[in-house]
Amino acid sequence: MHLAPYIVLLYLLAAVLFIVGLHQLSSPKHARSGNLVAALGALIAVATTIALLHHSTLDLVLMVVAIIIGAPVGAVAARAVKMTAMPQMVASFNGVGGGAAALVALVEFLRVPAHSSPPLVLSISVVFAVVIGAISFAGSAIAYTKLQELMRGTPITYPGQQPVNGAVAVAIVVLGVLVVLGTLSSLGLWLLLLLALILGVAFVLPIGGADMPVVISLLNAFTGLAVAGDGFVVGNPVLIVGGTLVGASGTFLTKMMSDAMGRSLGNLLFGAFGKIQVSEVAGPGGAKSVRSGSAEDIGTLLAYSQRVIIVPGYGLAVAQAQHVARELADTLEKRGVTVDYAIHPVAGRMPGHMNVLLAEANVPYEQLKDMDEVNDAFKNADVALVVGANDVVNPAARNSPGSPIYGMPILNADEARNIVFMKRSMRPGFAGIDNELLYDPKTVMLFGDAKDSLTKLVAAVKAA
Amino acid sequence: MNAQLVNEISIFVLAVFLGFEVISKVPTILHTPLMSGSNAIHGVILVGAMVIMSEATGPLQIGVAFVAVILATINMVGGYVVTDRMLEMFKSRNPRGGARS
């Protein structure tokens, strides 16, 4: 498509706004304005495109109808979603983007008249965008289902899984080459779309729920690349820049996330991490005893401590207990107890998720301590209060090389003089691994819903 | 290879490097919002969806393009709104934030 100079310049402006916005998003101070800058870029890009099209009235009406359907769906979902469900929300927005990218390429290919061979660049970018976009769509859908717990969060494996996935990938490559060479008509492309959807599903199934954030980040980069591919398909520079920026920065972000979990990306994607295994600590039939305490006892313990470190996990968020947790911290501080929150990089279900959740409850920023900052403090802490967290304090990550989480950096809650675990039940954490810390003689369990338990603790501390 | 393609490849290669450089060391706390924000940026696929909508002929192409526009709009609108909601919570809690700049 030939673009008039003013259109190209407006697209350039939009691209610049994307770049500035993305840059600002990576610094805490400017992140919010960065998002708005990028949104302005998107608005300019869309408005410019309206001017560019030589549409018929029917097209225009349909386009407006489609936007009127889509915009409220996106806005309402984004407004209504609970902060705890943020990861699956991002997964679904990413998935629909990937789906759109695949469909755009598909339509462009269908437009090529029969018995005429499309230019090589067109077919290569069409095949690329259809395959990558469809993988992102299907993969995000599975990630959503797992995080929403519509399906088991643990890895789903079956014999020969990786070879079968490999075979599907090879079939996609072969079919892709045939389509590019023009041996196959659009039927080949439909088949390619189907295979890519299958691969997207098969590729995410064996990945455990705890690793899903990294997968979503990777699929986000995939969608970016598919969008860039579409840029070549329809000859549009703003798609190339926007898509490529996300593809490249998303890859980088994915690497940073897996580094924060102390794992390599390959291990994470293909290691079927978090598969439930018979823990070597448990042994056959070895029912180990745990000590459980009353809220009154634990309240007294907390009230007469010097230093308490709260380790919040996803369980706290699910119970909507952020506010009560803050109330407990405030009550303790009034008695002169020093209280900090130890935030594991992957606490919650996405990196940085817990910070968002606690910020929502107006927990002062200064009390949120990063893992590196707080880990040496545990040995001087009287109580480590673990609220709805599990895997991030599991010493197996340090001690047992056989464990799937071995090597993941953890919070040294086990070094505290007392450990209080607030859990619903003895069920293992999201990664599905038993936690030996629960059986530590220093550990007291307080069973029940995190919110109820915390409320009881607040009362107990006040009474002490 | 025509001039337009050469331009497009140049833009692509430069954007790859820019994408790597533009986000430097991101604190963990911003990983989630950054992922969500970049997710919104690829919502620009709406532009592509609009272009094919205007070019599509016949019920099949128009139907597929129609779906593409809906999906792309959800990605773009939802992406920016949800990112803003997340980042809204970081506001004003850094006491040094407001005074300067």
Coordinates of C-alpha atoms in Angstrom, one line a residue:
Chain A
M1 CA 0.0 0.0 0.0
H2 CA 1.4 3.4 -0.9
L3 CA 1.1 5.9 1.9
A4 CA 0.9 9.7 1.6
P5 CA 3.8 11.5 3.3
Y6 CA 1.6 13.1 6.0
I7 CA 0.2 9.7 6.9
V8 CA 3.8 8.3 7.3
L9 CA 4.7 11.3 9.5
L10 CA 1.6 10.8 11.7
Y11 CA 2.5 7.1 12.0
L12 CA 6.1 8.1 12.9
L13 CA 4.6 10.3 15.7
A14 CA 2.6 7.4 17.0
A15 CA 5.7 5.2 16.9
V16 CA 7.7 7.8 18.8
L17 CA 5.0 7.9 21.5
F18 CA 5.1 4.1 21.8
I19 CA 8.9 4.2 22.3
V20 CA 8.7 7.0 24.9
G21 CA 5.8 5.3 26.6
L22 CA 7.5 1.9 26.8
H23 CA 10.7 3.6 28.2
Q24 CA 8.7 5.4 30.9
L25 CA 6.9 2.2 31.8
S26 CA 10.1 0.7 33.0
S27 CA 10.7 3.4 35.7
P28 CA 8.5 3.5 38.8
K29 CA 8.1 7.3 38.7
H30 CA 6.9 7.7 35.2
A31 CA 5.2 4.4 34.6
R32 CA 1.6 5.7 34.7
S33 CA 2.3 8.6 32.3
G34 CA 4.2 6.2 30.1
N35 CA 1.1 4.1 29.7
L36 CA -1.0 7.2 28.8
V37 CA 1.7 8.4 26.3
A38 CA 1.5 5.0 24.6
A39 CA -2.3 5.2 24.6
L40 CA -2.1 8.6 22.9
G41 CA 0.1 7.0 20.3
A42 CA -2.5 4.2 19.7
L43 CA -5.2 6.8 19.3
I44 CA -3.2 8.8 16.7
A45 CA -2.4 5.6 14.8
V46 CA -6.1 4.6 14.7
A47 CA -7.3 8.1 13.7
T48 CA -4.6 8.3 11.0
T49 CA -5.8 4.9 9.6
I50 CA -9.4 6.1 9.3
A51 CA -8.1 8.9 7.0
L52 CA -6.1 6.4 5.0
L53 CA -8.8 4.0 4.1
H54 CA -10.8 4.1 0.9
H55 CA -13.7 2.4 2.3
S56 CA -17.2 1.9 1.2
T57 CA -20.0 2.9 3.5
L58 CA -20.7 -0.8 4.4
D59 CA -17.1 -1.3 5.5
L60 CA -17.1 1.8 7.6
V61 CA -20.4 0.9 9.3
L62 CA -19.1 -2.6 10.0
M63 CA -15.8 -1.3 11.3
V64 CA -17.6 1.1 13.7
V65 CA -19.9 -1.6 14.8
A66 CA -17.0 -3.9 15.5
I67 CA -15.2 -1.2 17.5
I68 CA -18.4 -0.4 19.4
I69 CA -18.7 -4.1 20.3
G70 CA -15.0 -4.5 21.3
A71 CA -14.2 -1.3 23.2
P72 CA -16.8 -1.7 26.0
V73 CA -15.9 -5.4 26.3
G74 CA -12.3 -4.5 26.9
A75 CA -12.9 -1.5 29.1
V76 CA -15.5 -3.2 31.3
A77 CA -13.5 -6.3 31.7
A78 CA -10.4 -4.2 32.6
R79 CA -12.4 -2.1 35.1
A80 CA -14.3 -5.0 36.7
V81 CA -11.4 -7.5 37.1
K82 CA -10.3 -8.1 40.7
M83 CA -6.7 -7.2 41.3
T84 CA -6.0 -10.9 42.2
A85 CA -7.2 -12.0 38.7
M86 CA -4.9 -9.6 36.9
P87 CA -2.6 -12.3 35.4
Q88 CA -5.4 -14.1 33.6
M89 CA -6.8 -10.7 32.4
V90 CA -3.5 -9.8 30.8
A91 CA -3.4 -13.3 29.3
S92 CA -6.8 -12.9 27.7
F93 CA -6.0 -9.4 26.3
N94 CA -2.8 -10.9 24.9
G95 CA -4.6 -13.8 23.4
V96 CA -7.2 -11.8 21.5
G97 CA -4.4 -9.6 20.2
G98 CA -2.7 -12.7 18.9
G99 CA -5.9 -14.0 17.4
A100 CA -6.5 -10.7 15.6
A101 CA -2.9 -10.7 14.2
A102 CA -3.5 -14.2 12.8
L103 CA -6.8 -13.3 11.2
V104 CA -5.4 -10.1 9.6
A105 CA -2.7 -12.2 7.8
L106 CA -5.3 -14.8 6.9
V107 CA -7.6 -12.3 5.2
E108 CA -4.8 -10.7 3.3
F109 CA -3.8 -14.1 2.0
L110 CA -7.4 -14.9 1.0
R111 CA -7.5 -11.7 -1.1
V112 CA -4.8 -13.0 -3.4
P113 CA -6.6 -14.1 -6.6
A114 CA -6.6 -17.8 -7.3
H115 CA -4.0 -19.1 -9.8
S116 CA -1.7 -16.1 -9.2
S117 CA 1.3 -16.4 -7.0
P118 CA 1.7 -13.8 -4.3
P119 CA 5.0 -12.1 -3.8
L120 CA 7.4 -14.1 -1.7
V121 CA 7.6 -11.5 1.1
L122 CA 3.9 -11.5 1.5
S123 CA 3.6 -15.3 1.8
I124 CA 6.5 -15.5 4.2
S125 CA 5.1 -12.8 6.5
V126 CA 1.5 -14.2 6.2
V127 CA 2.7 -17.7 7.3
F128 CA 4.8 -16.2 10.1
A129 CA 1.9 -14.0 11.5
V130 CA -0.7 -16.8 11.2
V131 CA 1.4 -19.3 13.0
I132 CA 2.8 -17.1 15.8
G133 CA -0.5 -15.3 16.3
A134 CA -2.4 -18.6 16.6
I135 CA 0.1 -20.1 19.0
S136 CA -0.2 -17.0 21.2
F137 CA -4.0 -17.1 21.0
A138 CA -4.3 -20.8 22.0
G139 CA -1.5 -20.6 24.5
S140 CA -3.0 -17.6 26.2
A141 CA -6.3 -19.4 26.4
I142 CA -4.8 -22.3 28.2
A143 CA -2.9 -20.0 30.5
Y144 CA -6.2 -18.2 31.3
T145 CA -8.0 -21.5 32.0
K146 CA -5.2 -22.6 34.3
L147 CA -5.0 -19.4 36.2
Q148 CA -8.7 -19.1 36.5
E149 CA -8.6 -22.6 37.8
L150 CA -11.1 -23.9 35.3
M151 CA -8.5 -26.6 34.7
R152 CA -5.8 -28.1 37.0
G153 CA -3.0 -25.6 37.5
T154 CA -0.4 -28.3 37.8
P155 CA 1.5 -29.5 34.7
I156 CA -0.4 -31.9 32.5
T157 CA 1.9 -34.4 31.0
Y158 CA 1.5 -37.6 29.0
P159 CA 4.0 -40.1 27.5
G160 CA 5.8 -38.8 24.5
Q161 CA 4.6 -35.3 25.0
Q162 CA 7.7 -33.5 23.9
P163 CA 8.3 -35.7 20.8
V164 CA 4.6 -35.2 19.8
N165 CA 4.9 -31.4 20.2
G166 CA 8.2 -31.5 18.3
A167 CA 6.4 -33.4 15.4
V168 CA 3.6 -30.8 15.3
A169 CA 6.3 -28.1 15.2
V170 CA 8.0 -29.8 12.3
A171 CA 4.7 -30.3 10.5
I172 CA 4.1 -26.6 10.8
V173 CA 7.5 -25.7 9.3
V174 CA 7.0 -28.1 6.4
L175 CA 3.5 -26.9 5.7
G176 CA 4.6 -23.3 6.1
V177 CA 7.4 -23.8 3.5
L178 CA 4.9 -25.4 1.1
V179 CA 2.5 -22.5 1.5
V180 CA 5.3 -20.0 0.9
L181 CA 6.4 -21.9 -2.2
G182 CA 2.8 -21.7 -3.5
T183 CA 2.4 -25.5 -3.7
L184 CA -0.7 -25.3 -1.5
S185 CA -3.6 -22.9 -1.8
S186 CA -5.4 -21.1 1.0
L187 CA -6.5 -24.5 2.2
G188 CA -2.9 -25.1 3.3
L189 CA -3.0 -21.9 5.3
W190 CA -6.2 -22.9 7.1
L191 CA -4.5 -26.2 8.0
L192 CA -1.5 -24.3 9.2
L193 CA -3.8 -22.2 11.4
L194 CA -5.3 -25.3 12.9
L195 CA -1.9 -26.9 13.6
A196 CA -0.6 -23.7 15.2
L197 CA -3.6 -23.6 17.5
I198 CA -2.9 -27.2 18.5
L199 CA 0.7 -26.4 19.2
G200 CA -0.2 -23.4 21.3
V201 CA -2.4 -25.6 23.5
A202 CA 0.1 -28.5 23.7
F203 CA 3.0 -26.2 24.5
V204 CA 1.3 -24.6 27.5
L205 CA -0.3 -27.7 29.0
P206 CA 2.8 -29.1 30.6
I207 CA 3.7 -25.8 32.3
G208 CA 2.7 -25.4 35.9
G209 CA 0.5 -22.5 37.1
A210 CA 3.4 -21.0 39.1
D211 CA 5.3 -20.4 35.9
M212 CA 2.4 -19.0 34.0
P213 CA 3.5 -15.4 34.3
V214 CA 6.7 -16.0 32.4
V215 CA 4.7 -17.9 29.8
I216 CA 2.3 -15.0 29.4
S217 CA 5.2 -12.6 29.0
L218 CA 6.7 -14.9 26.3
L219 CA 3.3 -15.1 24.5
N220 CA 3.1 -11.3 24.8
A221 CA 6.4 -11.1 22.9
F222 CA 5.0 -13.6 20.4
T223 CA 1.9 -11.5 19.7
G224 CA 4.3 -8.5 19.2
L225 CA 6.2 -10.4 16.6
A226 CA 3.0 -11.5 14.8
V227 CA 1.8 -7.9 14.7
A228 CA 5.2 -6.9 13.2
G229 CA 4.7 -9.7 10.6
D230 CA 1.3 -8.1 9.8
G231 CA 3.1 -4.8 9.3
F232 CA 5.0 -6.4 6.4
V233 CA 1.7 -8.1 5.2
V234 CA -0.3 -4.9 4.9
G235 CA 2.8 -2.6 4.4
N236 CA 2.2 -0.5 7.5
P237 CA 5.2 1.0 9.4
V238 CA 3.3 1.6 12.7
L239 CA 2.5 -2.1 12.9
I240 CA 6.1 -3.0 12.3
V241 CA 7.5 -0.6 14.9
G242 CA 4.8 -1.3 17.6
G243 CA 4.9 -5.0 17.1
T244 CA 8.7 -5.3 17.0
L245 CA 9.2 -3.1 20.1
V246 CA 6.9 -5.4 22.0
G247 CA 8.6 -8.5 20.5
A248 CA 12.0 -7.4 21.5
S249 CA 11.3 -5.8 24.9
G250 CA 8.9 -8.7 25.7
T251 CA 11.7 -11.2 25.1
F252 CA 14.0 -9.2 27.4
L253 CA 11.3 -8.9 30.1
T254 CA 10.7 -12.7 29.9
K255 CA 14.4 -13.3 30.5
M256 CA 14.3 -10.9 33.5
M257 CA 11.3 -12.7 34.9
S258 CA 12.8 -16.1 34.7
D259 CA 16.0 -14.8 36.2
A260 CA 14.0 -13.5 39.1
M261 CA 12.8 -17.0 39.6
G262 CA 16.3 -18.3 39.4
R263 CA 15.5 -20.6 36.5
S264 CA 16.5 -20.8 32.9
L265 CA 13.8 -20.2 30.3
G266 CA 14.4 -23.6 28.7
N267 CA 14.0 -25.4 32.0
L268 CA 10.8 -23.5 32.7
L269 CA 9.2 -24.2 29.3
F270 CA 10.2 -27.8 28.8
G271 CA 10.9 -29.0 32.3
A272 CA 7.2 -29.7 33.3
F273 CA 8.1 -27.8 36.5
G274 CA 5.9 -28.2 39.5
K275 CA 4.6 -31.7 38.6
I276 CA 3.3 -33.2 41.7
Q277 CA 5.8 -35.6 43.0
V278 CA 6.1 -37.8 46.0
S279 CA 8.2 -35.6 48.2
E280 CA 11.4 -37.2 49.4
V281 CA 10.8 -35.6 52.8
A282 CA 7.5 -37.2 53.3
G283 CA 8.5 -40.7 52.6
P284 CA 6.0 -43.6 52.2
G285 CA 3.2 -43.3 54.8
G286 CA 5.3 -40.9 56.9
A287 CA 2.6 -38.8 58.3
K288 CA 4.6 -36.0 60.0
S289 CA 3.1 -34.0 62.8
V290 CA 2.5 -30.3 62.7
R291 CA 2.0 -28.0 65.6
S292 CA -1.1 -25.9 65.5
G293 CA -1.8 -23.0 67.7
S294 CA -4.7 -20.8 68.8
A295 CA -5.1 -17.2 67.7
E296 CA -4.7 -16.1 71.3
D297 CA -1.4 -17.8 71.8
I298 CA 0.0 -16.5 68.5
G299 CA -1.4 -13.0 69.2
T300 CA 0.5 -12.9 72.5
L301 CA 3.6 -14.1 70.8
L302 CA 3.3 -11.3 68.2
A303 CA 2.5 -8.7 70.8
Y304 CA 5.6 -9.3 72.8
S305 CA 8.0 -9.5 69.8
Q306 CA 10.5 -6.9 68.8
R307 CA 10.5 -7.6 65.2
V308 CA 7.9 -9.3 63.0
I309 CA 8.3 -9.9 59.3
I310 CA 5.1 -10.7 57.3
V311 CA 5.5 -12.9 54.3
P312 CA 2.4 -12.4 52.2
G313 CA 1.4 -14.8 49.5
Y314 CA -1.4 -15.4 47.0
G315 CA -3.6 -16.9 49.8
L316 CA -3.7 -13.4 51.4
A317 CA -4.9 -11.9 48.2
V318 CA -7.5 -14.6 47.6
A319 CA -9.0 -14.0 51.0
Q320 CA -9.0 -10.2 50.3
A321 CA -7.0 -10.0 53.6
Q322 CA -4.6 -7.1 52.6
H323 CA -6.5 -4.6 54.7
V324 CA -6.7 -6.8 57.8
A325 CA -3.0 -7.5 57.4
R326 CA -2.3 -3.8 57.4
E327 CA -4.5 -3.4 60.5
L328 CA -2.5 -6.1 62.3
A329 CA 0.7 -4.4 61.3
D330 CA -0.6 -1.0 62.5
T331 CA -1.7 -2.5 65.8
L332 CA 1.7 -4.1 66.3
E333 CA 3.5 -1.0 65.4
K334 CA 1.5 0.9 68.0
R335 CA 2.9 -1.4 70.6
G336 CA 6.4 -0.7 69.4
V337 CA 6.9 -3.8 67.3
T338 CA 8.9 -3.3 64.1
V339 CA 6.9 -4.8 61.2
D340 CA 8.1 -5.3 57.6
Y341 CA 6.6 -7.1 54.7
A342 CA 9.0 -9.5 52.8
I343 CA 8.1 -9.5 49.2
H344 CA 9.3 -12.3 47.1
P345 CA 9.8 -11.3 43.4
V346 CA 7.1 -13.8 42.3
A347 CA 4.8 -13.5 45.3
G348 CA 1.2 -13.6 44.1
R349 CA 1.0 -15.0 40.6
M350 CA 3.0 -12.5 38.7
P351 CA 6.2 -10.7 39.4
G352 CA 5.4 -7.5 41.2
H353 CA 1.8 -8.7 41.8
M354 CA 2.0 -8.6 45.6
N355 CA 3.3 -5.0 45.5
V356 CA 0.2 -4.0 43.6
L357 CA -2.1 -5.8 46.0
L358 CA -0.5 -4.3 49.1
A359 CA -0.4 -0.9 47.6
E360 CA -4.2 -1.3 47.1
A361 CA -4.5 -1.7 50.8
N362 CA -2.4 1.5 51.4
V363 CA 0.5 -0.4 53.0
P364 CA 3.3 2.2 53.3
Y365 CA 5.9 1.8 50.5
E366 CA 8.8 1.8 53.0
Q367 CA 7.5 -1.4 54.7
L368 CA 7.7 -3.4 51.6
K369 CA 11.1 -5.0 51.5
D370 CA 12.6 -6.8 48.5
M371 CA 14.0 -10.3 49.0
D372 CA 17.6 -9.1 48.9
E373 CA 16.9 -6.3 51.3
V374 CA 15.1 -8.5 53.9
N375 CA 16.7 -11.9 53.8
D376 CA 19.4 -11.1 56.3
A377 CA 16.9 -9.6 58.7
F378 CA 15.1 -12.9 59.2
K379 CA 17.7 -14.2 61.7
N380 CA 17.0 -11.2 63.9
A381 CA 13.2 -11.5 63.6
D382 CA 11.2 -12.9 66.4
V383 CA 8.4 -14.0 64.2
A384 CA 8.0 -14.7 60.5
L385 CA 4.3 -14.5 59.8
V386 CA 3.6 -16.4 56.6
V387 CA 0.2 -15.5 55.3
G388 CA -1.0 -17.6 52.5
A389 CA 2.4 -18.2 51.0
N390 CA 4.1 -21.5 50.6
D391 CA 6.6 -22.1 47.8
V392 CA 8.5 -18.9 48.3
V393 CA 9.6 -20.0 51.8
N394 CA 10.1 -23.7 51.0
P395 CA 13.7 -24.6 52.1
A396 CA 13.6 -27.4 49.5
A397 CA 14.7 -24.8 47.0
R398 CA 18.0 -24.5 49.0
N399 CA 18.5 -28.0 50.4
S400 CA 17.1 -30.7 48.1
P401 CA 18.6 -30.9 44.7
G402 CA 15.9 -33.3 43.6
S403 CA 13.1 -30.8 44.2
P404 CA 11.6 -29.1 41.1
I405 CA 12.0 -25.7 42.8
Y406 CA 15.7 -26.4 43.7
G407 CA 17.7 -23.2 42.9
M408 CA 14.8 -20.8 43.1
P409 CA 15.7 -17.9 45.4
I410 CA 13.5 -18.0 48.5
L411 CA 12.8 -15.9 51.6
N412 CA 14.8 -17.2 54.6
A413 CA 11.7 -17.4 56.8
D414 CA 13.2 -20.6 58.4
E415 CA 15.9 -18.5 60.0
A416 CA 13.4 -16.6 62.2
R417 CA 13.1 -17.6 65.8
N418 CA 9.4 -18.5 65.4
I419 CA 7.5 -19.2 62.2
V420 CA 3.7 -18.8 62.1
F421 CA 2.1 -20.3 59.0
M422 CA -1.4 -19.2 58.3
K423 CA -2.9 -21.6 55.8
R424 CA -6.3 -22.9 54.9
S425 CA -5.2 -26.5 55.0
M426 CA -2.1 -28.7 54.6
R427 CA -2.6 -28.6 50.8
P428 CA 0.7 -28.0 49.0
G429 CA 1.3 -24.6 47.3
F430 CA 0.6 -23.7 43.7
A431 CA 3.8 -25.5 42.5
G432 CA 2.3 -28.7 44.1
I433 CA 5.4 -29.4 46.3
D434 CA 5.4 -30.4 50.0
N435 CA 7.0 -27.9 52.3
E436 CA 9.2 -29.3 55.1
L437 CA 9.1 -25.9 56.9
L438 CA 5.6 -26.8 58.0
Y439 CA 7.0 -29.6 60.1
D440 CA 9.8 -27.6 61.6
P441 CA 9.7 -27.6 65.4
K442 CA 9.8 -23.7 65.3
T443 CA 6.7 -23.6 63.2
V444 CA 3.1 -23.0 64.5
M445 CA 0.2 -23.5 62.2
L446 CA -2.9 -21.3 62.3
F447 CA -5.5 -23.0 60.1
G448 CA -8.3 -21.1 58.5
D449 CA -9.2 -18.4 56.1
A450 CA -6.5 -15.7 56.1
K451 CA -8.9 -12.9 56.7
D452 CA -10.7 -14.6 59.6
S453 CA -7.4 -15.6 61.2
L454 CA -5.9 -12.2 60.8
T455 CA -9.0 -10.6 62.4
K456 CA -8.7 -12.9 65.3
L457 CA -5.0 -12.1 65.6
V458 CA -5.8 -8.3 65.7
A459 CA -8.2 -8.9 68.6
A460 CA -5.7 -11.2 70.4
V461 CA -2.9 -8.6 70.1
K462 CA -5.1 -5.9 71.4
A463 CA -6.1 -8.1 74.3
A464 CA -2.5 -9.1 75.2
Chain B
M1 CA 13.7 -6.0 -3.8
N2 CA 11.7 -2.8 -3.9
A3 CA 12.3 0.4 -2.0
Q4 CA 9.4 0.0 0.3
L5 CA 10.5 -3.4 1.4
V6 CA 14.0 -2.1 2.1
N7 CA 12.5 0.7 4.2
E8 CA 10.4 -1.8 6.1
I9 CA 13.3 -4.1 6.8
S10 CA 15.4 -1.1 8.1
I11 CA 12.5 0.0 10.4
F12 CA 12.2 -3.6 11.6
V13 CA 15.9 -4.1 12.4
L14 CA 16.2 -0.7 14.1
A15 CA 13.0 -1.4 16.2
V16 CA 14.5 -4.7 17.4
F17 CA 17.5 -2.9 18.9
L18 CA 15.3 -0.2 20.2
G19 CA 13.1 -2.7 21.9
F20 CA 16.0 -4.2 23.7
E21 CA 17.5 -0.9 24.7
V22 CA 14.4 1.1 25.7
I23 CA 13.6 -1.0 28.8
S24 CA 16.7 -1.0 30.9
K25 CA 16.8 -2.5 34.3
V26 CA 13.2 -2.8 35.3
P27 CA 12.6 -3.2 39.1
T28 CA 10.6 -6.4 39.8
I29 CA 7.7 -4.3 41.1
L30 CA 7.1 -3.1 37.6
H31 CA 7.3 -6.4 35.8
T32 CA 3.6 -6.9 35.8
P33 CA 2.6 -3.4 34.7
L34 CA 5.3 -3.4 32.0
M35 CA 4.1 -6.7 30.6
S36 CA 0.5 -5.4 30.6
G37 CA 1.6 -2.0 29.1
S38 CA 3.5 -3.6 26.3
N39 CA 0.5 -5.9 25.8
A40 CA -1.6 -2.8 25.2
I41 CA 1.0 -1.5 22.7
H42 CA 0.6 -4.5 20.4
G43 CA -3.1 -3.6 20.4
V44 CA -2.0 -1.4 17.5
I45 CA -2.9 -4.5 15.4
L46 CA -6.3 -2.7 15.3
V47 CA -4.7 -0.6 12.5
G48 CA -4.0 -3.7 10.5
A49 CA -7.5 -5.1 11.2
M50 CA -9.1 -1.8 10.0
V51 CA -6.9 -1.9 6.8
I52 CA -8.0 -5.4 5.9
M53 CA -11.6 -4.6 6.8
S54 CA -11.6 -1.9 4.2
E55 CA -10.0 -4.2 1.6
A56 CA -12.0 -7.4 2.3
T57 CA -14.5 -8.6 -0.3
G58 CA -17.1 -11.4 0.0
P59 CA -18.8 -12.6 3.2
L60 CA -15.9 -14.9 4.4
Q61 CA -13.2 -12.2 4.2
I62 CA -15.5 -9.5 5.7
G63 CA -16.6 -11.8 8.5
V64 CA -13.1 -12.7 9.4
A65 CA -12.0 -9.1 9.3
F66 CA -15.0 -8.1 11.4
V67 CA -13.9 -10.5 14.1
A68 CA -10.3 -9.3 13.8
V69 CA -11.4 -5.7 14.5
I70 CA -13.4 -6.7 17.5
L71 CA -10.5 -8.8 19.0
A72 CA -8.0 -6.0 18.3
T73 CA -10.2 -3.4 19.9
I74 CA -10.5 -5.5 23.0
N75 CA -6.7 -5.9 23.1
M76 CA -6.1 -2.2 22.7
V77 CA -8.8 -0.7 24.9
G78 CA -8.6 -3.4 27.7
G79 CA -4.8 -3.3 27.7
Y80 CA -4.5 0.4 28.3
V81 CA -7.3 0.5 30.9
V82 CA -6.1 -2.4 32.9
T83 CA -2.5 -1.1 32.9
D84 CA -3.7 2.3 34.1
R85 CA -5.7 0.7 36.9
M86 CA -2.6 -1.2 38.1
L87 CA -0.4 1.8 37.9
E88 CA -3.0 4.1 39.6
M89 CA -2.2 2.3 42.8
F90 CA 1.4 3.3 42.7
K91 CA 0.5 7.0 42.8
S92 CA 1.4 9.4 45.6
R93 CA 2.9 6.8 47.8
N94 CA 6.3 7.9 47.0
P95 CA 6.5 11.2 49.0
R96 CA 9.3 12.5 46.7
G97 CA 7.2 11.9 43.6
G98 CA 5.0 14.9 43.5
A99 CA 7.2 17.8 44.5
R100 CA 9.7 17.8 41.7
S101 CA 9.4 17.7 37.9

